[in-house]
Amino acid sequence: MASAAANATSKFLTISQVSRLHNTFVYKIAQPSQAPMPESAVNSPINIDYYESQTNLFQLAANLAEKIMKNHSYQDENKRTAYVAANMFLKINGYQLEETPTASMADAHVVVCTNIWTAEELGRYYESNARAIPGWSDCTKEYT
């Protein structure tokens, strides 16, 4: 279980990175269902970090995941894309979720989609299932 993560210099994914993750790891041929939706989802955690001063990495990751899922950012596989993007967001900030999602992780995404859980509850779930990456340092490069 990860400890509470507050980071004044959080790194955020770009729309091109999330699209590349979707196309590489999730669904190779799906295009965004509506062009602005993936961008809106990617910008959401940046906005809550800036305007609401939310610095908890797990809450920011959950916000990203929720927006990808609920915006129906892609034609298919939005829950998987949400997981992969949230996990990559956490990785570039020094944490990671399980490499192979369990049934309970998949269920956590379903209950957010069906409004049983909020993004805040998903963030707490991520935090309870994440671990710090051993030897991680904040000297990562930015890639677009």
Coordinates of C-alpha atoms in Angstrom, one line a residue:
M1 CA 0.0 0.0 0.0
A2 CA 1.3 3.4 -0.9
S3 CA 1.5 6.3 1.5
A4 CA -0.4 9.5 0.8
A5 CA 1.3 11.1 -2.2
A6 CA 1.5 14.9 -2.5
N7 CA 3.8 16.2 -5.2
A8 CA 4.1 19.8 -6.1
T9 CA 5.6 18.9 -9.5
S10 CA 3.3 16.2 -10.8
K11 CA 3.9 15.1 -14.3
F12 CA 0.8 14.7 -16.5
L13 CA 0.2 12.7 -19.7
T14 CA -0.6 14.4 -23.0
I15 CA -3.4 13.5 -25.3
S16 CA -0.9 12.0 -27.8
Q17 CA 0.6 9.8 -25.0
V18 CA -2.9 8.6 -23.9
S19 CA -3.8 7.9 -27.5
R20 CA -0.6 6.0 -28.1
L21 CA -1.2 4.0 -24.9
H22 CA -4.7 3.1 -26.2
N23 CA -3.5 2.2 -29.6
T24 CA -0.5 0.2 -28.4
F25 CA -1.8 -1.7 -25.4
V26 CA -5.5 -1.7 -25.6
Y27 CA -7.1 -1.5 -29.0
K28 CA -5.0 -1.0 -32.1
I29 CA -7.6 0.5 -34.5
A30 CA -10.1 2.4 -32.5
Q31 CA -10.2 6.2 -33.0
P32 CA -11.6 8.7 -30.6
S33 CA -15.4 8.6 -30.7
Q34 CA -15.5 12.4 -30.5
A35 CA -12.3 14.3 -31.0
P36 CA -12.5 16.6 -28.0
M37 CA -13.4 13.9 -25.5
P38 CA -9.9 12.4 -25.0
E39 CA -8.4 15.9 -24.7
S40 CA -11.0 16.9 -22.2
A41 CA -10.2 13.8 -20.1
V42 CA -6.5 14.4 -20.2
N43 CA -6.9 18.0 -19.2
S44 CA -9.2 17.3 -16.3
P45 CA -6.5 16.2 -13.7
I46 CA -4.3 19.1 -14.8
N47 CA -7.2 21.5 -14.1
I48 CA -8.1 20.0 -10.7
D49 CA -4.4 20.1 -9.8
Y50 CA -4.2 23.8 -10.7
Y51 CA -7.6 25.2 -9.8
E52 CA -8.5 23.0 -6.8
S53 CA -4.9 22.4 -5.6
Q54 CA -5.5 18.7 -5.6
T55 CA -2.0 17.2 -5.4
N56 CA -2.8 13.6 -4.3
L57 CA -1.5 11.6 -7.2
F58 CA -4.0 8.8 -6.7
Q59 CA -6.9 11.3 -6.8
L60 CA -5.5 12.8 -10.0
A61 CA -5.1 9.3 -11.6
A62 CA -8.6 8.4 -10.6
N63 CA -9.9 11.7 -12.1
L64 CA -8.1 10.9 -15.4
A65 CA -9.6 7.4 -15.4
E66 CA -13.1 8.5 -14.6
K67 CA -13.1 11.1 -17.4
I68 CA -11.8 8.6 -20.0
M69 CA -14.5 6.1 -19.0
K70 CA -17.4 8.5 -18.7
N71 CA -16.6 10.7 -21.7
H72 CA -16.5 7.5 -23.8
S73 CA -13.3 8.9 -25.2
Y74 CA -12.7 6.0 -27.6
Q75 CA -15.0 3.8 -29.6
D76 CA -14.2 0.7 -27.5
E77 CA -12.2 -0.3 -24.5
N78 CA -12.6 2.9 -22.4
K79 CA -12.2 1.1 -19.1
R80 CA -9.0 -0.6 -20.1
T81 CA -7.7 2.6 -21.6
A82 CA -8.6 4.4 -18.3
Y83 CA -6.6 1.8 -16.3
V84 CA -3.6 1.9 -18.6
A85 CA -3.5 5.7 -18.6
A86 CA -4.0 6.0 -14.8
N87 CA -1.2 3.4 -14.2
M88 CA 1.1 5.2 -16.6
F89 CA 0.3 8.6 -14.9
L90 CA 1.2 7.0 -11.6
K91 CA 4.4 5.4 -13.0
I92 CA 5.7 8.7 -14.3
N93 CA 5.2 10.0 -10.8
G94 CA 6.9 7.2 -8.9
Y95 CA 4.0 4.7 -8.2
Q96 CA 2.4 1.8 -10.0
L97 CA -0.7 -0.3 -9.9
E98 CA -0.6 -4.0 -10.4
E99 CA 0.9 -4.9 -13.8
T100 CA -1.9 -7.3 -14.7
P101 CA -5.2 -5.9 -13.5
T102 CA -7.2 -8.2 -11.2
A103 CA -10.9 -8.8 -11.3
S104 CA -11.3 -6.4 -8.4
M105 CA -9.5 -3.7 -10.2
A106 CA -11.7 -4.2 -13.3
D107 CA -14.8 -4.2 -10.9
A108 CA -13.6 -0.9 -9.4
H109 CA -13.7 0.7 -12.9
V110 CA -17.1 -0.7 -13.6
V111 CA -18.6 0.7 -10.3
V112 CA -17.2 4.1 -11.2
C113 CA -18.9 3.9 -14.7
T114 CA -22.2 3.0 -13.1
N115 CA -22.0 5.8 -10.5
I116 CA -21.8 3.4 -7.5
W117 CA -18.3 4.9 -6.7
T118 CA -17.0 8.4 -7.2
A119 CA -13.6 9.2 -8.6
E120 CA -12.6 10.0 -5.0
E121 CA -13.4 6.4 -4.0
L122 CA -11.4 5.1 -7.0
G123 CA -8.5 7.2 -5.9
R124 CA -8.6 5.7 -2.5
Y125 CA -8.7 2.2 -4.1
Y126 CA -5.7 3.1 -6.3
E127 CA -3.8 4.3 -3.2
S128 CA -4.5 1.1 -1.3
N129 CA -3.4 -1.0 -4.3
A130 CA -0.4 1.0 -5.5
R131 CA 3.2 0.6 -4.5
A132 CA 6.2 2.9 -4.9
I133 CA 8.5 2.1 -7.7
P134 CA 11.9 1.0 -6.1
G135 CA 14.7 3.3 -7.1
W136 CA 12.4 5.8 -8.9
S137 CA 13.8 9.3 -9.1
D138 CA 12.2 12.5 -10.3
C139 CA 14.7 13.0 -13.1
T140 CA 12.5 11.6 -15.8
K141 CA 12.5 13.1 -19.3
E142 CA 9.4 14.5 -20.9
Y143 CA 8.3 12.7 -24.1
T144 CA 5.5 13.8 -26.4

